[in-house]
PDB file of C-alpha atoms in Angstrom:
ATOM      1  CA  UNK M   1     108.331  98.623 107.784  1.00 87.00           C
ATOM      2  CA  UNK M   2     105.007  99.304 109.511  1.00 84.00           C
ATOM      3  CA  UNK M   3     106.383  98.187 112.857  1.00 86.00           C
ATOM      4  CA  UNK M   4     109.476 100.350 112.483  1.00 88.00           C
ATOM      5  CA  UNK M   5     107.532 103.429 111.407  1.00 88.00           C
ATOM      6  CA  UNK M   6     104.874 103.022 114.113  1.00 84.00           C
ATOM      7  CA  UNK M   7     107.505 102.656 116.828  1.00 87.00           C
ATOM      8  CA  UNK M   8     109.539 105.608 115.599  1.00 87.00           C
ATOM      9  CA  UNK M   9     106.440 107.774 115.235  1.00 84.00           C
ATOM     10  CA  UNK M  10     104.590 106.883 118.435  1.00 82.00           C
ATOM     11  CA  UNK M  11     106.971 105.109 120.782  1.00 83.00           C
ATOM     12  CA  UNK M  12     104.763 103.392 123.336  1.00 83.00           C
ATOM     13  CA  UNK M  13     102.515 106.387 123.986  1.00 81.00           C
ATOM     14  CA  UNK M  14      99.788 105.832 121.387  1.00 83.00           C
ATOM     15  CA  UNK M  15      96.757 104.015 122.855  1.00 86.00           C
ATOM     16  CA  UNK M  16      96.192 102.211 119.532  1.00 84.00           C
ATOM     17  CA  UNK M  17      99.754 100.794 119.388  1.00 89.00           C
ATOM     18  CA  UNK M  18     100.901  97.795 121.438  1.00 92.00           C
ATOM     19  CA  UNK M  19     104.255  96.024 121.207  1.00 94.00           C
ATOM     20  CA  UNK M  20     104.965  92.391 122.057  1.00 95.00           C
ATOM     21  CA  UNK M  21     108.203  90.458 121.743  1.00 94.00           C
ATOM     22  CA  UNK M  22     109.617  87.029 122.447  1.00 93.00           C
ATOM     23  CA  UNK M  23     113.107  86.147 123.619  1.00 92.00           C
ATOM     24  CA  UNK M  24     115.526  83.258 123.548  1.00 91.00           C
ATOM     25  CA  UNK M  25     118.580  83.131 125.806  1.00 91.00           C
ATOM     26  CA  UNK M  26     118.158  86.782 126.676  1.00 91.00           C
ATOM     27  CA  UNK M  27     117.879  88.023 123.079  1.00 93.00           C
ATOM     28  CA  UNK M  28     114.792  89.330 121.299  1.00 94.00           C
ATOM     29  CA  UNK M  29     113.956  86.967 118.443  1.00 94.00           C
ATOM     30  CA  UNK M  30     110.593  88.281 117.242  1.00 95.00           C
ATOM     31  CA  UNK M  31     108.508  91.435 117.562  1.00 95.00           C
ATOM     32  CA  UNK M  32     104.781  91.892 117.007  1.00 95.00           C
ATOM     33  CA  UNK M  33     103.267  95.358 116.798  1.00 94.00           C
ATOM     34  CA  UNK M  34      99.500  95.752 117.010  1.00 93.00           C
ATOM     35  CA  UNK M  35      98.069  98.952 115.553  1.00 84.00           C
ATOM     36  CA  UNK M  36      94.278  99.269 115.236  1.00 78.00           C
ATOM     37  CA  UNK M  37      93.973  95.457 115.644  1.00 80.00           C
ATOM     38  CA  UNK M  38      96.238  94.567 112.696  1.00 86.00           C
ATOM     39  CA  UNK M  39      99.441  92.710 113.633  1.00 94.00           C
ATOM     40  CA  UNK M  40     102.828  93.298 112.004  1.00 94.00           C
ATOM     41  CA  UNK M  41     105.057  90.324 112.772  1.00 95.00           C
ATOM     42  CA  UNK M  42     108.828  90.502 112.380  1.00 95.00           C
ATOM     43  CA  UNK M  43     111.625  88.013 112.977  1.00 93.00           C
ATOM     44  CA  UNK M  44     114.977  88.724 111.376  1.00 88.00           C
ATOM     45  CA  UNK M  45     115.998  85.064 111.095  1.00 89.00           C
ATOM     46  CA  UNK M  46     112.485  83.574 111.086  1.00 90.00           C
ATOM     47  CA  UNK M  47     112.997  82.410 114.696  1.00 87.00           C
ATOM     48  CA  UNK M  48     109.344  82.202 115.648  1.00 90.00           C
ATOM     49  CA  UNK M  49     107.952  80.613 118.790  1.00 92.00           C
ATOM     50  CA  UNK M  50     104.839  79.209 117.134  1.00 94.00           C
ATOM     51  CA  UNK M  51     102.919  78.307 120.298  1.00 95.00           C
ATOM     52  CA  UNK M  52     103.568  81.708 121.857  1.00 94.00           C
ATOM     53  CA  UNK M  53     102.657  83.568 118.661  1.00 95.00           C
ATOM     54  CA  UNK M  54      99.434  81.622 118.164  1.00 96.00           C
ATOM     55  CA  UNK M  55      98.434  82.371 121.749  1.00 96.00           C
ATOM     56  CA  UNK M  56      98.957  86.092 121.075  1.00 95.00           C
ATOM     57  CA  UNK M  57      96.926  85.988 117.837  1.00 94.00           C
ATOM     58  CA  UNK M  58      93.995  84.343 119.609  1.00 94.00           C
ATOM     59  CA  UNK M  59      94.290  86.640 122.619  1.00 95.00           C
ATOM     60  CA  UNK M  60      94.177  89.782 120.457  1.00 94.00           C
ATOM     61  CA  UNK M  61      91.530  88.376 118.101  1.00 92.00           C
ATOM     62  CA  UNK M  62      93.560  89.814 115.267  1.00 89.00           C
ATOM     63  CA  UNK M  63      91.709  90.152 111.946  1.00 89.00           C
ATOM     64  CA  UNK M  64      94.960  90.446 109.985  1.00 91.00           C
ATOM     65  CA  UNK M  65      98.626  89.415 110.348  1.00 95.00           C
ATOM     66  CA  UNK M  66     101.362  90.779 108.080  1.00 92.00           C
ATOM     67  CA  UNK M  67     105.022  89.878 107.731  1.00 94.00           C
ATOM     68  CA  UNK M  68     107.727  88.431 105.561  1.00 93.00           C
ATOM     69  CA  UNK M  69     106.362  85.557 103.495  1.00 94.00           C
ATOM     70  CA  UNK M  70     108.662  83.037 105.213  1.00 94.00           C
ATOM     71  CA  UNK M  71     107.458  84.150 108.658  1.00 95.00           C
ATOM     72  CA  UNK M  72     103.761  84.086 107.740  1.00 96.00           C
ATOM     73  CA  UNK M  73     104.188  80.665 106.117  1.00 95.00           C
ATOM     74  CA  UNK M  74     105.292  79.255 109.492  1.00 95.00           C
ATOM     75  CA  UNK M  75     101.947  80.214 111.051  1.00 95.00           C
ATOM     76  CA  UNK M  76      99.649  79.420 108.126  1.00 96.00           C
ATOM     77  CA  UNK M  77      99.266  75.633 108.710  1.00 97.00           C
ATOM     78  CA  UNK M  78      98.033  76.293 112.261  1.00 97.00           C
ATOM     79  CA  UNK M  79      95.579  79.034 111.255  1.00 96.00           C
ATOM     80  CA  UNK M  80      94.251  77.975 107.873  1.00 93.00           C
ATOM     81  CA  UNK M  81      90.903  76.978 109.327  1.00 92.00           C
ATOM     82  CA  UNK M  82      90.187  80.555 110.418  1.00 94.00           C
ATOM     83  CA  UNK M  83      92.544  82.574 108.227  1.00 95.00           C
ATOM     84  CA  UNK M  84      93.200  82.818 104.497  1.00 93.00           C
ATOM     85  CA  UNK M  85      96.747  83.465 103.350  1.00 94.00           C
ATOM     86  CA  UNK M  86      97.706  85.816 100.556  1.00 91.00           C
ATOM     87  CA  UNK M  87     101.169  86.299  99.151  1.00 92.00           C
ATOM     88  CA  UNK M  88     102.093  89.751  97.961  1.00 90.00           C
ATOM     89  CA  UNK M  89     105.089  91.884  97.197  1.00 91.00           C
ATOM     90  CA  UNK M  90     106.956  94.720  98.856  1.00 92.00           C
ATOM     91  CA  UNK M  91     109.028  97.140  96.828  1.00 93.00           C
ATOM     92  CA  UNK M  92     110.996 100.388  97.049  1.00 91.00           C
ATOM     93  CA  UNK M  93     111.167 103.290  94.667  1.00 91.00           C
ATOM     94  CA  UNK M  94     114.446 103.280  92.746  1.00 81.00           C
ATOM     95  CA  UNK M  95     114.717 107.053  92.858  1.00 59.00           C
ATOM     96  CA  UNK M  96     116.511 108.021  96.058  1.00 46.00           C
ATOM     97  CA  UNK M  97     115.361 110.981  98.183  1.00 42.00           C
ATOM     98  CA  UNK M  98     116.994 114.226  97.167  1.00 41.00           C
ATOM     99  CA  UNK M  99     117.580 113.093  93.581  1.00 47.00           C
ATOM    100  CA  UNK M 100     116.965 115.488  90.732  1.00 46.00           C
ATOM    101  CA  UNK M 101     113.276 115.365  89.911  1.00 43.00           C
ATOM    102  CA  UNK M 102     112.754 117.035  86.552  1.00 37.00           C
ATOM    103  CA  UNK M 103     111.127 120.432  86.234  1.00 34.00           C
ATOM    104  CA  UNK M 104     108.651 121.668  83.668  1.00 31.00           C
ATOM    105  CA  UNK M 105     108.079 125.293  82.886  1.00 29.00           C
ATOM    106  CA  UNK M 106     106.405 127.550  85.443  1.00 30.00           C
ATOM    107  CA  UNK M 107     107.878 125.547  88.323  1.00 31.00           C
ATOM    108  CA  UNK M 108     105.671 122.473  87.850  1.00 34.00           C
ATOM    109  CA  UNK M 109     107.343 119.169  88.661  1.00 35.00           C
ATOM    110  CA  UNK M 110     107.232 116.067  86.520  1.00 38.00           C
ATOM    111  CA  UNK M 111     107.006 112.383  87.384  1.00 40.00           C
ATOM    112  CA  UNK M 112     109.577 110.734  89.714  1.00 43.00           C
ATOM    113  CA  UNK M 113     112.971 110.778  88.010  1.00 40.00           C
ATOM    114  CA  UNK M 114     111.355 111.185  84.568  1.00 42.00           C
ATOM    115  CA  UNK M 115     111.629 113.902  81.926  1.00 35.00           C
ATOM    116  CA  UNK M 116     109.245 115.039  79.229  1.00 38.00           C
ATOM    117  CA  UNK M 117     106.224 113.971  81.271  1.00 44.00           C
ATOM    118  CA  UNK M 118     103.216 116.243  81.576  1.00 49.00           C
ATOM    119  CA  UNK M 119     102.283 117.543  85.051  1.00 62.00           C
ATOM    120  CA  UNK M 120      99.649 115.556  86.920  1.00 78.00           C
ATOM    121  CA  UNK M 121      97.014 118.283  86.769  1.00 81.00           C
ATOM    122  CA  UNK M 122      94.028 116.018  87.374  1.00 93.00           C
ATOM    123  CA  UNK M 123      95.412 114.698  90.690  1.00 96.00           C
ATOM    124  CA  UNK M 124      94.311 116.523  93.841  1.00 95.00           C
ATOM    125  CA  UNK M 125      94.838 116.160  97.576  1.00 95.00           C
ATOM    126  CA  UNK M 126      91.794 114.753  99.332  1.00 95.00           C
ATOM    127  CA  UNK M 127      89.759 116.785 101.777  1.00 94.00           C
ATOM    128  CA  UNK M 128      88.448 115.494 105.085  1.00 94.00           C
ATOM    129  CA  UNK M 129      84.946 115.219 103.652  1.00 96.00           C
ATOM    130  CA  UNK M 130      86.279 112.860 100.953  1.00 97.00           C
ATOM    131  CA  UNK M 131      87.308 110.129 103.394  1.00 96.00           C
ATOM    132  CA  UNK M 132      83.926 108.333 103.647  1.00 96.00           C
ATOM    133  CA  UNK M 133      83.785 107.980  99.845  1.00 97.00           C
ATOM    134  CA  UNK M 134      87.438 106.882  99.700  1.00 97.00           C
ATOM    135  CA  UNK M 135      86.831 104.329 102.455  1.00 95.00           C
ATOM    136  CA  UNK M 136      83.846 102.855 100.609  1.00 94.00           C
ATOM    137  CA  UNK M 137      85.918 102.569  97.433  1.00 95.00           C
ATOM    138  CA  UNK M 138      88.803 100.794  99.185  1.00 93.00           C
ATOM    139  CA  UNK M 139      86.510  98.501 101.168  1.00 92.00           C
ATOM    140  CA  UNK M 140      84.766  97.460  97.950  1.00 90.00           C
ATOM    141  CA  UNK M 141      87.929  95.517  97.062  1.00 87.00           C
ATOM    142  CA  UNK M 142      88.096  92.392  99.224  1.00 78.00           C
ATOM    143  CA  UNK M 143      91.883  92.036  99.037  1.00 70.00           C
ATOM    144  CA  UNK M 144      92.613  95.706  99.641  1.00 80.00           C
ATOM    145  CA  UNK M 145      90.085  96.659 102.302  1.00 76.00           C
ATOM    146  CA  UNK M 146      87.678  93.791 102.865  1.00 71.00           C
ATOM    147  CA  UNK M 147      88.779  93.392 106.491  1.00 70.00           C
ATOM    148  CA  UNK M 148      87.778  97.000 107.320  1.00 78.00           C
ATOM    149  CA  UNK M 149      84.435  98.622 107.995  1.00 89.00           C
ATOM    150  CA  UNK M 150      84.160 101.812 105.898  1.00 92.00           C
ATOM    151  CA  UNK M 151      83.259 104.037 108.859  1.00 94.00           C
ATOM    152  CA  UNK M 152      86.209 102.800 110.918  1.00 91.00           C
ATOM    153  CA  UNK M 153      88.588 103.091 107.984  1.00 91.00           C
ATOM    154  CA  UNK M 154      87.489 106.657 107.217  1.00 94.00           C
ATOM    155  CA  UNK M 155      88.169 107.551 110.837  1.00 93.00           C
ATOM    156  CA  UNK M 156      91.662 106.024 110.638  1.00 90.00           C
ATOM    157  CA  UNK M 157      92.462 108.049 107.516  1.00 91.00           C
ATOM    158  CA  UNK M 158      91.297 111.231 109.232  1.00 93.00           C
ATOM    159  CA  UNK M 159      93.508 110.454 112.253  1.00 90.00           C
ATOM    160  CA  UNK M 160      96.506 109.893 109.964  1.00 88.00           C
ATOM    161  CA  UNK M 161      95.897 113.159 108.153  1.00 92.00           C
ATOM    162  CA  UNK M 162      95.539 115.168 111.366  1.00 91.00           C
ATOM    163  CA  UNK M 163      98.704 113.563 112.747  1.00 87.00           C
ATOM    164  CA  UNK M 164     100.609 114.205 109.474  1.00 89.00           C
ATOM    165  CA  UNK M 165     101.097 110.451 109.340  1.00 89.00           C
ATOM    166  CA  UNK M 166      99.261 109.877 106.074  1.00 94.00           C
ATOM    167  CA  UNK M 167      97.763 111.607 103.038  1.00 96.00           C
ATOM    168  CA  UNK M 168      95.446 110.679 100.179  1.00 97.00           C
ATOM    169  CA  UNK M 169      95.547 111.780  96.536  1.00 97.00           C
ATOM    170  CA  UNK M 170      92.562 111.341  94.259  1.00 97.00           C
ATOM    171  CA  UNK M 171      91.268 111.805  90.725  1.00 97.00           C
ATOM    172  CA  UNK M 172      87.646 112.810  90.170  1.00 97.00           C
ATOM    173  CA  UNK M 173      85.535 112.060  87.124  1.00 95.00           C
ATOM    174  CA  UNK M 174      81.817 112.556  86.633  1.00 91.00           C
ATOM    175  CA  UNK M 175      81.409 113.987  90.133  1.00 92.00           C
ATOM    176  CA  UNK M 176      82.936 111.020  91.983  1.00 96.00           C
ATOM    177  CA  UNK M 177      86.316 109.770  93.135  1.00 97.00           C
ATOM    178  CA  UNK M 178      87.501 107.229  90.564  1.00 97.00           C
ATOM    179  CA  UNK M 179      91.181 106.694  91.452  1.00 97.00           C
ATOM    180  CA  UNK M 180      93.063 106.895  94.740  1.00 97.00           C
ATOM    181  CA  UNK M 181      96.480 106.388  96.316  1.00 96.00           C
ATOM    182  CA  UNK M 182      97.593 107.224  99.808  1.00 96.00           C
ATOM    183  CA  UNK M 183     100.270 106.832 102.422  1.00 96.00           C
ATOM    184  CA  UNK M 184      99.282 104.690 105.364  1.00 90.00           C
ATOM    185  CA  UNK M 185     102.382 105.657 107.373  1.00 90.00           C
ATOM    186  CA  UNK M 186     105.076 108.324 107.083  1.00 92.00           C
ATOM    187  CA  UNK M 187     108.145 109.401 109.024  1.00 90.00           C
ATOM    188  CA  UNK M 188     111.092 111.633 108.198  1.00 88.00           C
ATOM    189  CA  UNK M 189     112.718 109.397 105.569  1.00 90.00           C
ATOM    190  CA  UNK M 190     110.126 106.736 104.660  1.00 93.00           C
ATOM    191  CA  UNK M 191     106.538 106.521 103.464  1.00 95.00           C
ATOM    192  CA  UNK M 192     104.358 103.464 102.826  1.00 94.00           C
ATOM    193  CA  UNK M 193     102.170 103.886  99.765  1.00 95.00           C
ATOM    194  CA  UNK M 194      98.941 101.879  99.827  1.00 91.00           C
ATOM    195  CA  UNK M 195      95.230 102.049  99.081  1.00 92.00           C
ATOM    196  CA  UNK M 196      95.914 102.212  95.339  1.00 93.00           C
ATOM    197  CA  UNK M 197      92.649 101.589  93.543  1.00 94.00           C
ATOM    198  CA  UNK M 198      90.741 102.696  90.445  1.00 95.00           C
ATOM    199  CA  UNK M 199      87.045 102.060  89.879  1.00 95.00           C
ATOM    200  CA  UNK M 200      86.494  99.133  87.534  1.00 93.00           C
ATOM    201  CA  UNK M 201      84.825 101.183  84.804  1.00 95.00           C
ATOM    202  CA  UNK M 202      87.727 103.682  84.715  1.00 95.00           C
ATOM    203  CA  UNK M 203      90.600 101.203  84.512  1.00 92.00           C
ATOM    204  CA  UNK M 204      92.908 101.093  81.528  1.00 91.00           C
ATOM    205  CA  UNK M 205      93.103 104.902  81.291  1.00 93.00           C
ATOM    206  CA  UNK M 206      96.372 105.341  83.190  1.00 92.00           C
ATOM    207  CA  UNK M 207      94.718 106.937  86.203  1.00 95.00           C
ATOM    208  CA  UNK M 208      96.436 104.642  88.703  1.00 93.00           C
ATOM    209  CA  UNK M 209      99.822 105.609  87.279  1.00 92.00           C
ATOM    210  CA  UNK M 210      98.911 109.290  87.482  1.00 94.00           C
ATOM    211  CA  UNK M 211      97.838 109.294  91.103  1.00 95.00           C
ATOM    212  CA  UNK M 212     100.693 107.052  92.319  1.00 94.00           C
ATOM    213  CA  UNK M 213     103.305 109.074  90.422  1.00 93.00           C
ATOM    214  CA  UNK M 214     102.089 112.401  91.760  1.00 94.00           C
ATOM    215  CA  UNK M 215     102.041 111.070  95.322  1.00 95.00           C
ATOM    216  CA  UNK M 216     105.551 109.607  95.038  1.00 94.00           C
ATOM    217  CA  UNK M 217     106.872 112.727  93.347  1.00 92.00           C
ATOM    218  CA  UNK M 218     105.796 114.848  96.308  1.00 94.00           C
ATOM    219  CA  UNK M 219     107.210 112.354  98.828  1.00 94.00           C
ATOM    220  CA  UNK M 220     110.616 112.342  97.122  1.00 93.00           C
ATOM    221  CA  UNK M 221     110.707 116.134  97.041  1.00 92.00           C
ATOM    222  CA  UNK M 222     110.173 116.007 100.827  1.00 93.00           C
ATOM    223  CA  UNK M 223     113.093 113.577 101.225  1.00 92.00           C
ATOM    224  CA  UNK M 224     110.931 110.511 101.861  1.00 94.00           C
ATOM    225  CA  UNK M 225     111.566 107.250 100.038  1.00 93.00           C
ATOM    226  CA  UNK M 226     108.298 105.599  98.958  1.00 96.00           C
ATOM    227  CA  UNK M 227     107.776 101.887  99.464  1.00 95.00           C
ATOM    228  CA  UNK M 228     104.629  99.868  98.899  1.00 91.00           C
ATOM    229  CA  UNK M 229     102.889  96.513  99.259  1.00 87.00           C
ATOM    230  CA  UNK M 230     100.760  94.973  96.537  1.00 86.00           C
ATOM    231  CA  UNK M 231      99.083  91.643  95.819  1.00 81.00           C
ATOM    232  CA  UNK M 232      98.265  91.479  92.142  1.00 80.00           C
ATOM    233  CA  UNK M 233     101.136  90.486  89.871  1.00 80.00           C
ATOM    234  CA  UNK M 234      99.583  92.473  87.043  1.00 80.00           C
ATOM    235  CA  UNK M 235     100.313  95.646  89.036  1.00 85.00           C
ATOM    236  CA  UNK M 236     104.041  95.172  88.363  1.00 87.00           C
ATOM    237  CA  UNK M 237     103.837  97.155  85.130  1.00 86.00           C
ATOM    238  CA  UNK M 238     102.156 100.137  86.776  1.00 86.00           C
ATOM    239  CA  UNK M 239     104.671 100.324  89.609  1.00 90.00           C
ATOM    240  CA  UNK M 240     107.702  99.707  87.371  1.00 89.00           C
ATOM    241  CA  UNK M 241     106.587 102.594  85.153  1.00 88.00           C
ATOM    242  CA  UNK M 242     106.237 104.792  88.242  1.00 88.00           C
ATOM    243  CA  UNK M 243     109.843 103.971  89.242  1.00 89.00           C
ATOM    244  CA  UNK M 244     109.613 101.055  91.699  1.00 93.00           C
ATOM    245  CA  UNK M 245     111.958  98.083  91.823  1.00 91.00           C
ATOM    246  CA  UNK M 246     110.809  94.496  91.321  1.00 86.00           C
ATOM    247  CA  UNK M 247     108.970  93.338  94.435  1.00 85.00           C
ATOM    248  CA  UNK M 248     110.064  90.709  96.959  1.00 88.00           C
ATOM    249  CA  UNK M 249     107.699  88.342  98.759  1.00 92.00           C
ATOM    250  CA  UNK M 250     105.674  89.120 101.856  1.00 91.00           C
ATOM    251  CA  UNK M 251     102.536  87.539 103.305  1.00 94.00           C
ATOM    252  CA  UNK M 252      99.197  88.342 104.897  1.00 92.00           C
ATOM    253  CA  UNK M 253      96.767  86.230 106.886  1.00 94.00           C
ATOM    254  CA  UNK M 254      93.212  87.578 106.905  1.00 90.00           C
ATOM    255  CA  UNK M 255      90.491  86.210 109.192  1.00 89.00           C
ATOM    256  CA  UNK M 256      87.659  84.538 107.287  1.00 86.00           C
ATOM    257  CA  UNK M 257      84.406  86.400 107.925  1.00 73.00           C
TER     258      UNK M 257
END
């Protein structure tokens, strides 16, 4: 998904995007896209040249490698000394773009494909000056943003916003940002939802559901189908309530600091 969206958005013109591929008998068997140092690795039939791929990982000094769980599992035995593997899930929103999203009075929209739900009044779009605080919140979670430096991550979010490639929605309480969800990549028909986090002391209040639902509601109204990656199995309930299908397996290798 990331590789597809990056290529469709940028082609080969973006200085932060590099594309590598391997071939067998004249056919491309695997593609690796590098965007801001992270590698997205794809092979349709899990035809991976291990030696060639490992050489690329070491050459690029990649801090993170993402891909289908079966593809990442091929590399893991060779990299486990330097990398830790996590298995997560990728899922799509059941509600298709252009479907009838319910309306409340006064033209306010409800949750994705749901009726009788109150508008998400406490959710707001982030401003540019919010990005440093958002970055610190995301980077405080090792699995979600531990491989980033907050300053670098804030700069990436600003670049995405300026390029209309990403957006962040937040909820504030007590003068601080306490819940967040964003898109890390968007094109005409797809959007990757990520960065979903709520401060520990504000969990259990339904804030994560609120911010994710509002974000996905707006994406669907724009004709974009939301998809997302997540690691924690306990998040299934939140995403199912928001309208996502059951997730399928994917994998991530993160360099040990």
